[in-house]
CSV table of N, CA and C in Angstrom, one decimal:
chain,number,residue,atom,x,y,z
A,1,UNK,N,-10.7,26.8,-3.2
A,1,UNK,CA,-11.3,26.3,-2.0
A,1,UNK,C,-10.3,26.6,-0.9
A,2,UNK,N,-10.5,27.5,0.0
A,2,UNK,CA,-9.6,27.9,1.1
A,2,UNK,C,-9.4,26.8,2.1
A,3,UNK,N,-10.4,25.9,2.3
A,3,UNK,CA,-10.3,24.8,3.2
A,3,UNK,C,-9.2,23.9,2.9
A,4,UNK,N,-8.9,23.7,1.7
A,4,UNK,CA,-7.8,22.8,1.3
A,4,UNK,C,-6.4,23.3,1.7
A,5,UNK,N,-6.3,24.6,1.9
A,5,UNK,CA,-5.0,25.1,2.3
A,5,UNK,C,-4.8,25.2,3.8
A,6,UNK,N,-5.8,24.8,4.6
A,6,UNK,CA,-5.7,24.9,6.0
A,6,UNK,C,-4.9,23.7,6.6
A,7,UNK,N,-3.8,23.9,7.2
A,7,UNK,CA,-3.0,22.7,7.7
A,7,UNK,C,-3.8,22.2,9.0
A,8,UNK,N,-3.6,20.9,9.2
A,8,UNK,CA,-4.2,20.3,10.4
A,8,UNK,C,-5.6,19.9,10.3
A,9,UNK,N,-6.3,20.2,9.2
A,9,UNK,CA,-7.7,19.8,9.1
A,9,UNK,C,-7.8,18.3,8.8
A,10,UNK,N,-8.8,17.7,9.4
A,10,UNK,CA,-9.1,16.3,9.2
A,10,UNK,C,-9.7,16.1,7.8
A,11,UNK,N,-9.6,14.9,7.3
A,11,UNK,CA,-10.2,14.6,6.0
A,11,UNK,C,-11.7,14.9,6.1
A,12,UNK,N,-12.3,14.5,7.2
A,12,UNK,CA,-13.8,14.7,7.3
A,12,UNK,C,-14.1,16.2,7.3
A,13,UNK,N,-13.3,17.0,8.0
A,13,UNK,CA,-13.6,18.4,8.1
A,13,UNK,C,-13.4,19.1,6.7
A,14,UNK,N,-12.4,18.6,6.0
A,14,UNK,CA,-12.2,19.2,4.6
A,14,UNK,C,-13.4,18.8,3.8
A,15,UNK,N,-13.9,17.6,3.8
A,15,UNK,CA,-15.0,17.1,3.0
A,15,UNK,C,-16.3,17.9,3.4
A,16,UNK,N,-16.6,18.0,4.7
A,16,UNK,CA,-17.7,18.7,5.2
A,16,UNK,C,-17.7,20.2,4.7
A,17,UNK,N,-16.6,20.8,4.9
A,17,UNK,CA,-16.4,22.3,4.5
A,17,UNK,C,-16.6,22.4,3.0
A,18,UNK,N,-16.0,21.5,2.2
A,18,UNK,CA,-16.1,21.7,0.8
A,18,UNK,C,-17.6,21.5,0.3
A,19,UNK,N,-18.2,20.5,0.9
A,19,UNK,CA,-19.6,20.2,0.4
A,19,UNK,C,-20.6,21.2,1.0
A,20,UNK,N,-20.5,21.5,2.2
A,20,UNK,CA,-21.6,22.4,2.9
A,20,UNK,C,-21.3,23.9,2.7
A,21,UNK,N,-20.1,24.3,2.5
A,21,UNK,CA,-19.8,25.7,2.4
A,21,UNK,C,-19.4,26.1,1.0
A,22,UNK,N,-18.4,25.5,0.5
A,22,UNK,CA,-17.9,25.9,-0.8
A,22,UNK,C,-18.8,25.6,-2.0
A,23,UNK,N,-19.4,24.4,-1.9
A,23,UNK,CA,-20.2,23.9,-3.0
A,23,UNK,C,-21.7,24.0,-2.8
A,24,UNK,N,-22.2,24.6,-1.7
A,24,UNK,CA,-23.6,24.6,-1.3
A,24,UNK,C,-24.5,25.3,-2.3
A,25,UNK,N,-24.0,26.4,-2.9
A,25,UNK,CA,-24.8,27.2,-3.8
A,25,UNK,C,-24.8,26.7,-5.2
A,26,UNK,N,-24.4,25.5,-5.5
A,26,UNK,CA,-24.3,25.0,-6.9
A,26,UNK,C,-25.1,23.7,-7.0
A,27,UNK,N,-26.4,23.7,-6.8
A,27,UNK,CA,-27.1,22.4,-6.9
A,27,UNK,C,-27.2,21.9,-8.3
A,28,UNK,N,-27.1,22.7,-9.3
A,28,UNK,CA,-27.2,22.2,-10.7
A,28,UNK,C,-25.9,21.6,-11.3
A,29,UNK,N,-24.8,21.7,-10.5
A,29,UNK,CA,-23.5,21.2,-11.0
A,29,UNK,C,-23.2,19.9,-10.5
A,30,UNK,N,-22.6,19.0,-11.3
A,30,UNK,CA,-22.1,17.7,-10.9
A,30,UNK,C,-20.7,18.0,-10.3
A,31,UNK,N,-20.5,17.4,-9.2
A,31,UNK,CA,-19.2,17.6,-8.5
A,31,UNK,C,-18.6,16.2,-8.1
A,32,UNK,N,-17.3,16.1,-8.3
A,32,UNK,CA,-16.6,14.9,-7.7
A,32,UNK,C,-15.6,15.4,-6.8
A,33,UNK,N,-15.5,14.9,-5.6
A,33,UNK,CA,-14.6,15.4,-4.6
A,33,UNK,C,-13.7,14.2,-4.2
A,34,UNK,N,-12.4,14.4,-4.5
A,34,UNK,CA,-11.4,13.3,-4.1
A,34,UNK,C,-10.4,14.0,-3.1
A,35,UNK,N,-10.4,13.5,-1.9
A,35,UNK,CA,-9.5,14.0,-0.9
A,35,UNK,C,-8.5,12.9,-0.5
A,36,UNK,N,-7.3,13.2,-0.5
A,36,UNK,CA,-6.3,12.2,-0.1
A,36,UNK,C,-5.4,12.8,0.9
A,37,UNK,N,-5.1,12.0,1.9
A,37,UNK,CA,-4.2,12.4,3.0
A,37,UNK,C,-2.8,12.0,2.7
A,38,UNK,N,-1.9,13.0,2.7
A,38,UNK,CA,-0.5,12.7,2.4
A,38,UNK,C,0.4,13.1,3.6
A,39,UNK,N,1.6,12.6,3.5
A,39,UNK,CA,2.6,12.9,4.6
A,39,UNK,C,4.0,12.8,4.0
A,40,UNK,N,4.9,13.4,4.7
A,40,UNK,CA,6.3,13.4,4.2
A,40,UNK,C,7.0,12.3,4.9
A,41,UNK,N,7.8,11.5,4.2
A,41,UNK,CA,8.6,10.4,4.8
A,41,UNK,C,9.9,11.0,5.3
A,42,UNK,N,10.4,10.4,6.4
A,42,UNK,CA,11.7,10.9,7.0
A,42,UNK,C,12.9,10.5,6.1
A,43,UNK,N,14.0,11.2,6.2
A,43,UNK,CA,15.2,10.8,5.5
A,43,UNK,C,15.6,9.4,5.6
A,44,UNK,N,15.5,8.8,6.8
A,44,UNK,CA,15.9,7.5,7.0
A,44,UNK,C,15.0,6.4,6.5
A,45,UNK,N,13.9,6.8,5.9
A,45,UNK,CA,13.0,5.9,5.3
A,45,UNK,C,13.1,5.7,3.8
A,46,UNK,N,14.0,6.4,3.2
A,46,UNK,CA,14.2,6.3,1.7
A,46,UNK,C,15.6,6.2,1.4
A,47,UNK,N,16.0,5.2,0.6
A,47,UNK,CA,17.3,5.0,0.0
A,47,UNK,C,17.2,5.1,-1.5
A,48,UNK,N,18.1,5.8,-2.1
A,48,UNK,CA,17.9,6.1,-3.6
A,48,UNK,C,19.3,6.0,-4.2
A,49,UNK,N,19.3,5.4,-5.4
A,49,UNK,CA,20.6,5.3,-6.2
A,49,UNK,C,20.2,5.5,-7.7
A,50,UNK,N,21.1,6.1,-8.4
A,50,UNK,CA,21.0,6.3,-9.8
A,50,UNK,C,22.1,5.6,-10.5
A,51,UNK,N,21.7,4.8,-11.5
A,51,UNK,CA,22.7,4.0,-12.2
A,51,UNK,C,22.7,4.3,-13.7
A,52,UNK,N,23.9,4.1,-14.4
A,52,UNK,CA,23.9,4.2,-15.8
A,52,UNK,C,23.2,3.0,-16.5
A,53,UNK,N,22.9,3.1,-17.7
A,53,UNK,CA,22.3,2.0,-18.5
A,53,UNK,C,23.3,1.0,-18.8
A,54,UNK,N,23.6,0.1,-17.9
A,54,UNK,CA,24.7,-0.9,-18.1
A,54,UNK,C,24.3,-2.1,-17.4
A,55,UNK,N,24.2,-3.3,-18.1
A,55,UNK,CA,23.8,-4.5,-17.4
A,55,UNK,C,24.7,-4.9,-16.2
A,56,UNK,N,25.9,-4.4,-16.2
A,56,UNK,CA,26.8,-4.8,-15.1
A,56,UNK,C,26.3,-4.2,-13.7
A,57,UNK,N,25.5,-3.2,-13.7
A,57,UNK,CA,25.1,-2.6,-12.5
A,57,UNK,C,24.0,-3.4,-11.8
A,58,UNK,N,23.4,-4.3,-12.4
A,58,UNK,CA,22.3,-5.1,-11.7
A,58,UNK,C,22.9,-5.8,-10.5
A,59,UNK,N,24.1,-6.3,-10.5
A,59,UNK,CA,24.6,-7.0,-9.3
A,59,UNK,C,24.9,-5.9,-8.2
A,60,UNK,N,25.3,-4.7,-8.6
A,60,UNK,CA,25.5,-3.6,-7.6
A,60,UNK,C,24.2,-3.2,-7.0
A,61,UNK,N,23.2,-3.1,-7.8
A,61,UNK,CA,21.8,-2.8,-7.3
A,61,UNK,C,21.3,-3.8,-6.3
A,62,UNK,N,21.5,-5.1,-6.6
A,62,UNK,CA,21.1,-6.2,-5.7
A,62,UNK,C,21.9,-6.1,-4.3
A,63,UNK,N,23.2,-5.8,-4.4
A,63,UNK,CA,24.0,-5.7,-3.2
A,63,UNK,C,23.6,-4.5,-2.4
A,64,UNK,N,23.3,-3.4,-3.0
A,64,UNK,CA,22.9,-2.2,-2.3
A,64,UNK,C,21.5,-2.4,-1.6
A,65,UNK,N,20.6,-3.1,-2.3
A,65,UNK,CA,19.3,-3.5,-1.7
A,65,UNK,C,19.5,-4.4,-0.5
A,66,UNK,N,20.3,-5.4,-0.6
A,66,UNK,CA,20.6,-6.3,0.5
A,66,UNK,C,21.1,-5.5,1.7
A,67,UNK,N,22.1,-4.6,1.4
A,67,UNK,CA,22.7,-3.9,2.5
A,67,UNK,C,21.7,-2.9,3.2
A,68,UNK,N,20.8,-2.3,2.4
A,68,UNK,CA,19.8,-1.4,2.9
A,68,UNK,C,18.8,-2.2,3.7
A,69,UNK,N,18.4,-3.4,3.2
A,69,UNK,CA,17.5,-4.2,4.0
A,69,UNK,C,18.1,-4.6,5.4
A,70,UNK,N,19.3,-4.9,5.4
A,70,UNK,CA,20.0,-5.2,6.7
A,70,UNK,C,20.1,-4.0,7.6
A,71,UNK,N,20.3,-2.8,7.0
A,71,UNK,CA,20.4,-1.6,7.9
A,71,UNK,C,19.1,-1.2,8.4
A,72,UNK,N,18.0,-1.6,7.8
A,72,UNK,CA,16.6,-1.4,8.3
A,72,UNK,C,16.1,-2.6,9.1
A,73,UNK,N,17.0,-3.5,9.4
A,73,UNK,CA,16.6,-4.7,10.2
A,73,UNK,C,15.5,-5.5,9.5
A,74,UNK,N,15.6,-5.6,8.1
A,74,UNK,CA,14.6,-6.3,7.3
A,74,UNK,C,15.3,-7.4,6.6
A,75,UNK,N,16.2,-8.1,7.2
A,75,UNK,CA,17.0,-9.2,6.6
A,75,UNK,C,16.1,-10.3,6.0
A,76,UNK,N,14.9,-10.5,6.7
A,76,UNK,CA,14.0,-11.5,6.3
A,76,UNK,C,13.4,-11.2,4.9
A,77,UNK,N,13.5,-9.9,4.5
A,77,UNK,CA,12.9,-9.5,3.2
A,77,UNK,C,14.0,-9.4,2.1
A,78,UNK,N,15.3,-9.6,2.5
A,78,UNK,CA,16.4,-9.3,1.7
A,78,UNK,C,16.4,-10.1,0.4
A,79,UNK,N,16.2,-11.4,0.5
A,79,UNK,CA,16.2,-12.3,-0.7
A,79,UNK,C,15.2,-11.9,-1.7
A,80,UNK,N,13.9,-11.7,-1.3
A,80,UNK,CA,12.9,-11.2,-2.2
A,80,UNK,C,13.1,-9.9,-2.7
A,81,UNK,N,13.6,-9.0,-1.9
A,81,UNK,CA,14.0,-7.6,-2.4
A,81,UNK,C,15.0,-7.6,-3.4
A,82,UNK,N,16.1,-8.5,-3.2
A,82,UNK,CA,17.1,-8.6,-4.2
A,82,UNK,C,16.6,-9.1,-5.6
A,83,UNK,N,15.7,-10.1,-5.5
A,83,UNK,CA,15.1,-10.6,-6.7
A,83,UNK,C,14.2,-9.6,-7.4
A,84,UNK,N,13.4,-8.8,-6.7
A,84,UNK,CA,12.6,-7.8,-7.2
A,84,UNK,C,13.4,-6.7,-7.9
A,85,UNK,N,14.5,-6.3,-7.2
A,85,UNK,CA,15.4,-5.3,-7.7
A,85,UNK,C,16.0,-5.8,-9.0
A,86,UNK,N,16.5,-7.0,-9.0
A,86,UNK,CA,17.2,-7.6,-10.1
A,86,UNK,C,16.2,-7.6,-11.3
A,87,UNK,N,15.0,-8.0,-11.2
A,87,UNK,CA,14.1,-8.1,-12.3
A,87,UNK,C,13.7,-6.7,-12.8
A,88,UNK,N,13.4,-5.7,-11.9
A,88,UNK,CA,13.0,-4.4,-12.3
A,88,UNK,C,14.1,-3.6,-12.9
A,89,UNK,N,15.3,-3.7,-12.3
A,89,UNK,CA,16.4,-3.0,-12.9
A,89,UNK,C,16.8,-3.6,-14.2
A,90,UNK,N,16.8,-4.9,-14.4
A,90,UNK,CA,17.2,-5.5,-15.6
A,90,UNK,C,16.2,-5.1,-16.7
A,91,UNK,N,14.9,-5.1,-16.4
A,91,UNK,CA,13.9,-4.6,-17.4
A,91,UNK,C,14.1,-3.2,-17.8
A,92,UNK,N,14.4,-2.3,-16.8
A,92,UNK,CA,14.7,-0.9,-17.1
A,92,UNK,C,15.9,-0.7,-18.1
A,93,UNK,N,16.9,-1.5,-17.8
A,93,UNK,CA,18.1,-1.4,-18.7
A,93,UNK,C,17.8,-1.9,-20.0
A,94,UNK,N,17.1,-3.0,-20.1
A,94,UNK,CA,16.8,-3.7,-21.4
A,94,UNK,C,15.9,-2.8,-22.3
A,95,UNK,N,14.9,-2.2,-21.7
A,95,UNK,CA,13.8,-1.6,-22.5
A,95,UNK,C,13.8,0.0,-22.5
A,96,UNK,N,14.6,0.6,-21.7
A,96,UNK,CA,14.6,2.1,-21.6
A,96,UNK,C,16.0,2.7,-21.9
A,97,UNK,N,16.0,3.9,-22.3
A,97,UNK,CA,17.3,4.6,-22.5
A,97,UNK,C,17.6,5.5,-21.3
A,98,UNK,N,18.8,5.9,-21.2
A,98,UNK,CA,19.2,6.8,-20.1
A,98,UNK,C,19.5,6.1,-18.8
A,99,UNK,N,19.5,6.9,-17.7
A,99,UNK,CA,19.8,6.3,-16.4
A,99,UNK,C,18.6,5.6,-15.8
A,100,UNK,N,18.9,4.8,-14.8
A,100,UNK,CA,17.8,4.1,-14.1
A,100,UNK,C,18.0,4.5,-12.6
A,101,UNK,N,16.9,4.8,-12.0
A,101,UNK,CA,16.9,5.1,-10.5
A,101,UNK,C,16.2,4.0,-9.7
A,102,UNK,N,16.8,3.6,-8.7
A,102,UNK,CA,16.3,2.6,-7.7
A,102,UNK,C,16.0,3.3,-6.4
A,103,UNK,N,14.8,3.2,-5.9
A,103,UNK,CA,14.5,3.7,-4.5
A,103,UNK,C,13.9,2.6,-3.7
A,104,UNK,N,14.3,2.5,-2.5
A,104,UNK,CA,13.7,1.6,-1.5
A,104,UNK,C,13.1,2.5,-0.5
A,105,UNK,N,11.8,2.2,-0.1
A,105,UNK,CA,11.1,3.1,0.8
A,105,UNK,C,10.5,2.2,1.9
A,106,UNK,N,10.9,2.5,3.1
A,106,UNK,CA,10.4,1.8,4.3
A,106,UNK,C,9.4,2.6,5.0
A,107,UNK,N,8.2,2.1,4.9
A,107,UNK,CA,7.0,2.8,5.5
A,107,UNK,C,6.2,1.7,6.2
A,108,UNK,N,4.9,1.6,5.9
A,108,UNK,CA,4.1,0.6,6.5
A,108,UNK,C,4.4,-0.7,5.7
A,109,UNK,N,5.1,-0.6,4.6
A,109,UNK,CA,5.5,-1.7,3.8
A,109,UNK,C,6.9,-1.4,3.2
A,110,UNK,N,7.6,-2.3,2.7
A,110,UNK,CA,8.8,-2.1,2.0
A,110,UNK,C,8.5,-1.9,0.5
A,111,UNK,N,8.8,-0.8,-0.1
A,111,UNK,CA,8.5,-0.5,-1.5
A,111,UNK,C,9.8,-0.4,-2.2
A,112,UNK,N,9.8,-1.2,-3.3
A,112,UNK,CA,11.0,-1.1,-4.2
A,112,UNK,C,10.4,-0.4,-5.5
A,113,UNK,N,11.1,0.7,-5.9
A,113,UNK,CA,10.6,1.4,-7.1
A,113,UNK,C,11.8,1.7,-8.0
A,114,UNK,N,11.6,1.4,-9.3
A,114,UNK,CA,12.6,1.6,-10.3
A,114,UNK,C,12.0,2.6,-11.4
A,115,UNK,N,12.7,3.6,-11.6
A,115,UNK,CA,12.3,4.7,-12.6
A,115,UNK,C,13.2,4.6,-13.8
A,116,UNK,N,12.6,4.7,-15.0
A,116,UNK,CA,13.4,4.8,-16.2
A,116,UNK,C,12.7,5.8,-17.1
A,117,UNK,N,13.3,5.9,-18.3
A,117,UNK,CA,12.9,7.0,-19.3
A,117,UNK,C,12.0,6.4,-20.4
A,118,UNK,N,11.5,5.2,-20.2
A,118,UNK,CA,10.6,4.7,-21.2
A,118,UNK,C,9.1,4.9,-20.7
A,119,UNK,N,8.3,5.6,-21.4
A,119,UNK,CA,6.9,5.9,-20.9
A,119,UNK,C,6.0,4.7,-21.0
A,120,UNK,N,6.4,3.6,-21.8
A,120,UNK,CA,5.5,2.5,-22.0
A,120,UNK,C,5.4,1.7,-20.7
A,121,UNK,N,4.1,1.4,-20.3
A,121,UNK,CA,3.9,0.6,-19.1
A,121,UNK,C,4.1,-0.9,-19.4
A,122,UNK,N,4.7,-1.6,-18.5
A,122,UNK,CA,4.9,-3.0,-18.7
A,122,UNK,C,3.6,-3.8,-18.7
A,123,UNK,N,3.7,-5.0,-19.3
A,123,UNK,CA,2.5,-5.8,-19.3
A,123,UNK,C,2.9,-7.2,-18.6
A,124,UNK,N,2.0,-7.6,-17.7
A,124,UNK,CA,2.2,-8.9,-17.1
A,124,UNK,C,2.0,-10.0,-18.1
A,125,UNK,N,2.9,-10.8,-18.4
A,125,UNK,CA,2.8,-11.9,-19.3
A,125,UNK,C,2.7,-13.2,-18.6
A,126,UNK,N,2.1,-14.2,-19.3
A,126,UNK,CA,2.1,-15.5,-18.8
A,126,UNK,C,2.7,-16.4,-19.8
A,127,UNK,N,4.1,-16.5,-19.7
A,127,UNK,CA,4.8,-17.2,-20.8
A,127,UNK,C,4.6,-18.7,-20.8
A,128,UNK,N,4.7,-19.3,-22.0
A,128,UNK,CA,4.6,-20.7,-22.1
A,128,UNK,C,5.9,-21.3,-21.5
A,129,UNK,N,5.9,-22.6,-21.3
A,129,UNK,CA,7.1,-23.3,-20.7
A,129,UNK,C,8.3,-23.2,-21.7
A,130,UNK,N,8.0,-23.0,-23.0
A,130,UNK,CA,9.1,-23.0,-24.0
A,130,UNK,C,9.6,-21.6,-24.2
A,131,UNK,N,9.0,-20.6,-23.7
A,131,UNK,CA,9.5,-19.2,-23.9
A,131,UNK,C,10.8,-18.9,-23.1
A,132,UNK,N,11.6,-18.2,-23.7
A,132,UNK,CA,12.9,-17.9,-23.1
A,132,UNK,C,12.8,-16.8,-22.0
A,133,UNK,N,11.9,-15.9,-22.2
A,133,UNK,CA,11.8,-14.7,-21.3
A,133,UNK,C,10.3,-14.5,-20.9
A,134,UNK,N,10.1,-13.3,-20.3
A,134,UNK,CA,8.8,-12.9,-20.0
A,134,UNK,C,8.3,-13.3,-18.6
A,135,UNK,N,9.2,-13.7,-17.8
A,135,UNK,CA,8.8,-14.2,-16.4
A,135,UNK,C,9.1,-13.2,-15.3
A,136,UNK,N,9.9,-12.2,-15.6
A,136,UNK,CA,10.3,-11.2,-14.6
A,136,UNK,C,9.2,-10.5,-13.8
A,137,UNK,N,8.3,-9.9,-14.5
A,137,UNK,CA,7.2,-9.2,-13.9
A,137,UNK,C,6.2,-10.2,-13.2
A,138,UNK,N,6.1,-11.3,-13.8
A,138,UNK,CA,5.2,-12.4,-13.2
A,138,UNK,C,5.8,-12.8,-11.9
A,139,UNK,N,7.1,-12.9,-11.8
A,139,UNK,CA,7.8,-13.3,-10.5
A,139,UNK,C,7.6,-12.1,-9.5
A,140,UNK,N,7.8,-10.9,-9.9
A,140,UNK,CA,7.6,-9.8,-9.0
A,140,UNK,C,6.1,-9.8,-8.5
A,141,UNK,N,5.2,-10.0,-9.4
A,141,UNK,CA,3.7,-10.0,-8.9
A,141,UNK,C,3.5,-11.1,-8.0
A,142,UNK,N,4.1,-12.3,-8.1
A,142,UNK,CA,3.9,-13.4,-7.2
A,142,UNK,C,4.6,-13.3,-5.9
A,143,UNK,N,5.7,-12.6,-5.9
A,143,UNK,CA,6.5,-12.4,-4.6
A,143,UNK,C,6.1,-11.2,-3.8
A,144,UNK,N,5.4,-10.3,-4.3
A,144,UNK,CA,5.0,-9.1,-3.6
A,144,UNK,C,3.5,-9.0,-3.4
A,145,UNK,N,3.1,-8.2,-2.4
A,145,UNK,CA,1.7,-8.0,-2.2
A,145,UNK,C,1.0,-7.2,-3.3
A,146,UNK,N,1.7,-6.2,-3.8
A,146,UNK,CA,1.1,-5.3,-4.8
A,146,UNK,C,2.2,-4.8,-5.7
A,147,UNK,N,1.9,-4.5,-6.9
A,147,UNK,CA,2.9,-3.8,-7.8
A,147,UNK,C,2.1,-2.9,-8.7
A,148,UNK,N,2.8,-1.9,-9.2
A,148,UNK,CA,2.1,-1.0,-10.1
A,148,UNK,C,3.0,-0.1,-10.9
A,149,UNK,N,2.5,0.7,-11.7
A,149,UNK,CA,3.3,1.6,-12.5
A,149,UNK,C,2.7,3.0,-12.5
A,150,UNK,N,3.5,4.0,-12.6
A,150,UNK,CA,2.9,5.4,-12.8
A,150,UNK,C,3.8,6.1,-13.7
A,151,UNK,N,3.2,7.1,-14.4
A,151,UNK,CA,4.0,7.9,-15.4
A,151,UNK,C,4.7,9.0,-14.6
A,152,UNK,N,5.9,9.3,-15.1
A,152,UNK,CA,6.7,10.4,-14.5
A,152,UNK,C,6.8,11.5,-15.7
A,153,UNK,N,7.5,12.6,-15.4
A,153,UNK,CA,7.6,13.6,-16.4
A,153,UNK,C,8.4,13.1,-17.6
A,154,UNK,N,9.3,12.2,-17.5
A,154,UNK,CA,10.1,11.7,-18.6
A,154,UNK,C,10.2,10.2,-18.7
A,155,UNK,N,9.2,9.5,-18.2
A,155,UNK,CA,9.2,8.0,-18.3
A,155,UNK,C,8.2,7.4,-17.4
A,156,UNK,N,8.6,6.4,-16.6
A,156,UNK,CA,7.7,5.7,-15.7
A,156,UNK,C,8.4,5.2,-14.5
A,157,UNK,N,7.7,4.9,-13.5
A,157,UNK,CA,8.2,4.2,-12.3
A,157,UNK,C,7.4,3.0,-12.1
A,158,UNK,N,8.1,1.9,-11.8
A,158,UNK,CA,7.4,0.6,-11.5
A,158,UNK,C,7.8,0.3,-10.0
A,159,UNK,N,6.8,0.0,-9.3
A,159,UNK,CA,7.0,-0.2,-7.8
A,159,UNK,C,6.4,-1.6,-7.4
A,160,UNK,N,6.9,-2.1,-6.4
A,160,UNK,CA,6.4,-3.4,-5.8
A,160,UNK,C,6.5,-3.3,-4.3
A,161,UNK,N,5.5,-3.8,-3.6
A,161,UNK,CA,5.4,-3.7,-2.2
A,161,UNK,C,5.4,-5.0,-1.5
A,162,UNK,N,6.2,-5.1,-0.4
A,162,UNK,CA,6.2,-6.2,0.5
A,162,UNK,C,5.8,-5.8,1.9
A,163,UNK,N,5.0,-6.7,2.5
A,163,UNK,CA,4.6,-6.3,3.9
A,163,UNK,C,5.8,-6.4,4.9
A,164,UNK,N,5.7,-5.6,5.9
A,164,UNK,CA,6.8,-5.7,6.9
A,164,UNK,C,6.6,-6.7,8.0
A,165,UNK,N,5.4,-7.3,8.1
A,165,UNK,CA,5.2,-8.3,9.1
A,165,UNK,C,4.6,-9.6,8.4
A,166,UNK,N,4.5,-10.6,9.2
A,166,UNK,CA,4.0,-11.9,8.7
A,166,UNK,C,2.5,-11.9,8.5
A,167,UNK,N,1.8,-10.9,9.2
A,167,UNK,CA,0.4,-10.8,9.2
A,167,UNK,C,-0.1,-10.2,7.9
A,168,UNK,N,-1.4,-10.1,7.7
A,168,UNK,CA,-1.9,-9.5,6.5
A,168,UNK,C,-1.6,-8.0,6.5
A,169,UNK,N,-1.3,-7.5,5.3
A,169,UNK,CA,-0.9,-6.1,5.2
A,169,UNK,C,-2.1,-5.2,4.9
A,170,UNK,N,-2.0,-4.0,5.4
A,170,UNK,CA,-3.0,-3.0,5.0
A,170,UNK,C,-2.4,-2.3,3.8
A,171,UNK,N,-3.2,-2.1,2.8
A,171,UNK,CA,-2.7,-1.4,1.6
A,171,UNK,C,-2.1,-0.1,2.0
A,172,UNK,N,-0.9,0.2,1.5
A,172,UNK,CA,-0.2,1.4,1.8
A,172,UNK,C,-0.3,2.3,0.5
A,173,UNK,N,-0.8,3.5,0.7
A,173,UNK,CA,-0.8,4.4,-0.4
A,173,UNK,C,0.7,4.6,-0.9
A,174,UNK,N,0.9,4.5,-2.2
A,174,UNK,CA,2.2,4.7,-2.7
A,174,UNK,C,2.6,6.2,-2.4
A,175,UNK,N,3.9,6.5,-2.0
A,175,UNK,CA,4.2,7.8,-1.6
A,175,UNK,C,4.1,8.8,-2.7
A,176,UNK,N,4.2,8.4,-3.9
A,176,UNK,CA,4.1,9.4,-5.0
A,176,UNK,C,2.9,9.2,-5.8
A,177,UNK,N,1.9,8.6,-5.3
A,177,UNK,CA,0.6,8.5,-6.0
A,177,UNK,C,0.4,7.2,-6.5
């Protein structure tokens, strides 16, 4: 479909062209059309660090997240961001092999993303009061607007999103899908 390669086309124009031109002669075929608008983030909107699989780096990850929050003038989100970073990085170290990558993305929301080499998706647990663990992802889910996971070529990424204002947030498409 040539329309998909044309820069500057609106989503509506792409849909109209695909349906009325490209697919018009195929009435017997079932078609599903999914169009997503993407954009490139600026260099100053993404901070990224790669860490060895070592429990000692969790404190370093928290410190870097706090400093980045301050540099983006998001100090009001620093405490929550540090907690989210701590939980996600700790889980990546505990359950995955290899290095761990932390990315903070400042867009319409603040996204904290941790990538590791374990392809297994995490499960939100509801631990009993006597359980020793299992609260990390539950805390992340309660402290952030949204969270999710996606598979990567050699593992997964878990992300959590915080709104940048006190008002209700508009869902932000995750930059990588």
